[in-house]
Amino acid sequence: MAPIMHCNLTAPQLIEWAMKLEPDTKLSARGALCVLSYAKTGRSPRDKRIVDTPDVHNNVDWGNVNIALSEESFNKVKKIAKDFLDSREHLFVVDAFAGHDERFQVKVRIITTRPYHALFMRDMLIRPTPEQLKNFG
């Protein structure tokens, strides 16, 4: 069965889903969402990879932080991720822009299994207007 897709929900809707789906999720006395993130709570810069293609190869400072990934390896990881997402009951989608300067903005689509991750990304990125969302994809 395909996952139920929850696209571009409001903050209150994401909070409601987090309260339904996340064990031990609560609202603080002042209304903040409190969740348990369990293990691996920090960022891991050494887990970042950049697909090494001819059009980016000479534009990246390769090393300990910018680690190359072959297109073949990327496609294997992409399939694993897709299979995982396809196995979930609910998915949360956030369409947004990265970058404030419109000349350099990048459209991004975040797909996550946890509503509080979608809430975080909704707050971190620039939300499109309803008109922009019509032509987003």
PDB file of C-alpha atoms in Angstrom:
ATOM      1  CA  MET A   1       0.000   0.000   0.000  1.00  0.00           C
ATOM      2  CA  ALA A   2       1.341   3.436  -0.917  1.00  0.00           C
ATOM      3  CA  PRO A   3       2.060   5.923   1.863  1.00  0.00           C
ATOM      4  CA  ILE A   4      -0.411   8.679   2.667  1.00  0.00           C
ATOM      5  CA  MET A   5       1.207  11.911   1.449  1.00  0.00           C
ATOM      6  CA  HIS A   6       0.733  14.998   3.623  1.00  0.00           C
ATOM      7  CA  CYS A   7       1.836  17.940   1.470  1.00  0.00           C
ATOM      8  CA  ASN A   8       2.667  21.450   2.657  1.00  0.00           C
ATOM      9  CA  LEU A   9       0.721  21.248   5.894  1.00  0.00           C
ATOM     10  CA  THR A  10       0.427  24.207   8.233  1.00  0.00           C
ATOM     11  CA  ALA A  11       2.380  24.309  11.489  1.00  0.00           C
ATOM     12  CA  PRO A  12      -0.731  23.426  13.561  1.00  0.00           C
ATOM     13  CA  GLN A  13      -1.462  20.463  11.266  1.00  0.00           C
ATOM     14  CA  LEU A  14       2.114  19.178  11.579  1.00  0.00           C
ATOM     15  CA  ILE A  15       1.967  19.546  15.357  1.00  0.00           C
ATOM     16  CA  GLU A  16      -1.310  17.610  15.406  1.00  0.00           C
ATOM     17  CA  TRP A  17       0.237  14.793  13.336  1.00  0.00           C
ATOM     18  CA  ALA A  18       3.321  14.738  15.549  1.00  0.00           C
ATOM     19  CA  MET A  19       1.097  14.362  18.609  1.00  0.00           C
ATOM     20  CA  LYS A  20      -0.748  11.461  16.907  1.00  0.00           C
ATOM     21  CA  LEU A  21       2.252   9.585  15.505  1.00  0.00           C
ATOM     22  CA  GLU A  22       5.236  10.314  17.751  1.00  0.00           C
ATOM     23  CA  PRO A  23       5.446   8.494  21.087  1.00  0.00           C
ATOM     24  CA  ASP A  24       6.155  10.765  24.054  1.00  0.00           C
ATOM     25  CA  THR A  25       5.497  13.961  22.048  1.00  0.00           C
ATOM     26  CA  LYS A  26       4.022  16.741  24.138  1.00  0.00           C
ATOM     27  CA  LEU A  27       3.345  20.452  24.078  1.00  0.00           C
ATOM     28  CA  SER A  28       5.196  22.556  26.628  1.00  0.00           C
ATOM     29  CA  ALA A  29       3.333  24.941  28.931  1.00  0.00           C
ATOM     30  CA  ARG A  30       4.123  27.714  26.414  1.00  0.00           C
ATOM     31  CA  GLY A  31       3.024  25.721  23.366  1.00  0.00           C
ATOM     32  CA  ALA A  32       6.373  24.467  22.036  1.00  0.00           C
ATOM     33  CA  LEU A  33       6.450  20.983  20.535  1.00  0.00           C
ATOM     34  CA  CYS A  34       8.642  18.656  22.625  1.00  0.00           C
ATOM     35  CA  VAL A  35       9.816  15.429  20.961  1.00  0.00           C
ATOM     36  CA  LEU A  36      12.300  12.668  21.667  1.00  0.00           C
ATOM     37  CA  SER A  37      14.704  12.327  18.772  1.00  0.00           C
ATOM     38  CA  TYR A  38      16.474   9.277  20.230  1.00  0.00           C
ATOM     39  CA  ALA A  39      19.973   8.324  19.049  1.00  0.00           C
ATOM     40  CA  LYS A  40      22.053  10.254  16.507  1.00  0.00           C
ATOM     41  CA  THR A  41      20.692  13.686  17.333  1.00  0.00           C
ATOM     42  CA  GLY A  42      23.582  15.785  15.988  1.00  0.00           C
ATOM     43  CA  ARG A  43      24.650  16.758  12.524  1.00  0.00           C
ATOM     44  CA  SER A  44      27.261  14.521  10.971  1.00  0.00           C
ATOM     45  CA  PRO A  45      29.339  16.454   8.395  1.00  0.00           C
ATOM     46  CA  ARG A  46      31.323  13.333   7.538  1.00  0.00           C
ATOM     47  CA  ASP A  47      28.131  11.692   6.282  1.00  0.00           C
ATOM     48  CA  LYS A  48      27.655  14.305   3.542  1.00  0.00           C
ATOM     49  CA  ARG A  49      28.471  13.314  -0.045  1.00  0.00           C
ATOM     50  CA  ILE A  50      28.479  15.165  -3.365  1.00  0.00           C
ATOM     51  CA  VAL A  51      27.819  13.260  -6.576  1.00  0.00           C
ATOM     52  CA  ASP A  52      31.000  13.646  -8.626  1.00  0.00           C
ATOM     53  CA  THR A  53      29.844  14.437 -12.153  1.00  0.00           C
ATOM     54  CA  PRO A  54      31.778  16.182 -14.930  1.00  0.00           C
ATOM     55  CA  ASP A  55      29.797  19.416 -14.495  1.00  0.00           C
ATOM     56  CA  VAL A  56      30.679  19.748 -10.779  1.00  0.00           C
ATOM     57  CA  HIS A  57      34.037  17.992 -10.517  1.00  0.00           C
ATOM     58  CA  ASN A  58      36.218  21.091 -10.987  1.00  0.00           C
ATOM     59  CA  ASN A  59      33.941  23.329  -8.886  1.00  0.00           C
ATOM     60  CA  VAL A  60      34.212  21.454  -5.583  1.00  0.00           C
ATOM     61  CA  ASP A  61      37.008  21.597  -3.026  1.00  0.00           C
ATOM     62  CA  TRP A  62      37.215  17.823  -2.503  1.00  0.00           C
ATOM     63  CA  GLY A  63      38.528  16.576   0.839  1.00  0.00           C
ATOM     64  CA  ASN A  64      37.424  15.537   4.344  1.00  0.00           C
ATOM     65  CA  VAL A  65      34.263  17.652   4.227  1.00  0.00           C
ATOM     66  CA  ASN A  66      33.316  17.437   0.536  1.00  0.00           C
ATOM     67  CA  ILE A  67      33.486  13.716  -0.140  1.00  0.00           C
ATOM     68  CA  ALA A  68      32.874  12.399  -3.661  1.00  0.00           C
ATOM     69  CA  LEU A  69      30.181   9.841  -4.422  1.00  0.00           C
ATOM     70  CA  SER A  70      29.970   8.084  -7.782  1.00  0.00           C
ATOM     71  CA  GLU A  71      26.752   8.257  -9.781  1.00  0.00           C
ATOM     72  CA  GLU A  72      26.466   4.470  -9.492  1.00  0.00           C
ATOM     73  CA  SER A  73      26.674   4.622  -5.680  1.00  0.00           C
ATOM     74  CA  PHE A  74      24.213   7.530  -5.613  1.00  0.00           C
ATOM     75  CA  ASN A  75      21.680   5.500  -7.615  1.00  0.00           C
ATOM     76  CA  LYS A  76      22.030   2.562  -5.189  1.00  0.00           C
ATOM     77  CA  VAL A  77      21.495   4.815  -2.155  1.00  0.00           C
ATOM     78  CA  LYS A  78      18.582   6.562  -3.887  1.00  0.00           C
ATOM     79  CA  LYS A  79      16.852   3.200  -4.439  1.00  0.00           C
ATOM     80  CA  ILE A  80      17.356   2.226  -0.785  1.00  0.00           C
ATOM     81  CA  ALA A  81      15.881   5.570   0.318  1.00  0.00           C
ATOM     82  CA  LYS A  82      12.932   5.268  -2.073  1.00  0.00           C
ATOM     83  CA  ASP A  83      12.188   1.718  -0.915  1.00  0.00           C
ATOM     84  CA  PHE A  84      12.289   2.888   2.712  1.00  0.00           C
ATOM     85  CA  LEU A  85       9.955   5.827   2.051  1.00  0.00           C
ATOM     86  CA  ASP A  86       7.588   3.590   0.073  1.00  0.00           C
ATOM     87  CA  SER A  87       7.346   1.272   3.101  1.00  0.00           C
ATOM     88  CA  ARG A  88       6.097   4.001   5.474  1.00  0.00           C
ATOM     89  CA  GLU A  89       2.448   4.625   6.276  1.00  0.00           C
ATOM     90  CA  HIS A  90       2.711   8.442   6.267  1.00  0.00           C
ATOM     91  CA  LEU A  91       5.052  10.841   4.465  1.00  0.00           C
ATOM     92  CA  PHE A  92       5.299  14.578   5.040  1.00  0.00           C
ATOM     93  CA  VAL A  93       6.270  16.831   2.141  1.00  0.00           C
ATOM     94  CA  VAL A  94       7.530  20.411   2.342  1.00  0.00           C
ATOM     95  CA  ASP A  95       8.002  22.427  -0.851  1.00  0.00           C
ATOM     96  CA  ALA A  96      10.103  25.516  -0.203  1.00  0.00           C
ATOM     97  CA  PHE A  97      12.926  27.748  -1.374  1.00  0.00           C
ATOM     98  CA  ALA A  98      16.487  27.756  -0.083  1.00  0.00           C
ATOM     99  CA  GLY A  99      18.152  31.159  -0.234  1.00  0.00           C
ATOM    100  CA  HIS A 100      16.693  34.600   0.370  1.00  0.00           C
ATOM    101  CA  ASP A 101      18.019  36.295  -2.781  1.00  0.00           C
ATOM    102  CA  GLU A 102      15.558  35.357  -5.537  1.00  0.00           C
ATOM    103  CA  ARG A 103      18.355  35.415  -8.144  1.00  0.00           C
ATOM    104  CA  PHE A 104      19.957  32.426  -6.432  1.00  0.00           C
ATOM    105  CA  GLN A 105      16.985  30.659  -4.845  1.00  0.00           C
ATOM    106  CA  VAL A 106      16.720  26.918  -5.249  1.00  0.00           C
ATOM    107  CA  LYS A 107      13.443  25.001  -5.140  1.00  0.00           C
ATOM    108  CA  VAL A 108      13.632  22.123  -2.679  1.00  0.00           C
ATOM    109  CA  ARG A 109      11.230  19.338  -1.803  1.00  0.00           C
ATOM    110  CA  ILE A 110      11.708  17.735   1.603  1.00  0.00           C
ATOM    111  CA  ILE A 111      10.143  14.297   2.098  1.00  0.00           C
ATOM    112  CA  THR A 112      10.272  12.942   5.620  1.00  0.00           C
ATOM    113  CA  THR A 113       8.647  10.248   7.703  1.00  0.00           C
ATOM    114  CA  ARG A 114       8.363  12.409  10.809  1.00  0.00           C
ATOM    115  CA  PRO A 115       6.026  15.401  11.057  1.00  0.00           C
ATOM    116  CA  TYR A 116       8.341  17.306  13.396  1.00  0.00           C
ATOM    117  CA  HIS A 117      11.125  17.111  10.785  1.00  0.00           C
ATOM    118  CA  ALA A 118       8.714  18.669   8.270  1.00  0.00           C
ATOM    119  CA  LEU A 119       7.844  21.356  10.826  1.00  0.00           C
ATOM    120  CA  PHE A 120      11.542  22.138  11.341  1.00  0.00           C
ATOM    121  CA  MET A 121      12.208  22.409   7.594  1.00  0.00           C
ATOM    122  CA  ARG A 122       9.070  24.496   7.101  1.00  0.00           C
ATOM    123  CA  ASP A 123      10.544  26.986   9.569  1.00  0.00           C
ATOM    124  CA  MET A 124      14.098  26.843   8.174  1.00  0.00           C
ATOM    125  CA  LEU A 125      13.227  27.473   4.519  1.00  0.00           C
ATOM    126  CA  ILE A 126      11.220  30.102   2.651  1.00  0.00           C
ATOM    127  CA  ARG A 127       7.630  29.055   2.111  1.00  0.00           C
ATOM    128  CA  PRO A 128       6.234  29.687  -1.375  1.00  0.00           C
ATOM    129  CA  THR A 129       3.082  31.691  -1.874  1.00  0.00           C
ATOM    130  CA  PRO A 130      -0.044  29.778  -2.930  1.00  0.00           C
ATOM    131  CA  GLU A 131       0.543  31.076  -6.474  1.00  0.00           C
ATOM    132  CA  GLN A 132       4.162  29.855  -6.467  1.00  0.00           C
ATOM    133  CA  LEU A 133       3.037  26.442  -5.190  1.00  0.00           C
ATOM    134  CA  LYS A 134       0.780  25.983  -8.244  1.00  0.00           C
ATOM    135  CA  ASN A 135       3.857  25.916 -10.494  1.00  0.00           C
ATOM    136  CA  PHE A 136       6.353  24.531  -7.998  1.00  0.00           C
ATOM    137  CA  GLY A 137       7.031  21.042  -9.295  1.00  0.00           C
TER     138      GLY A 137
END
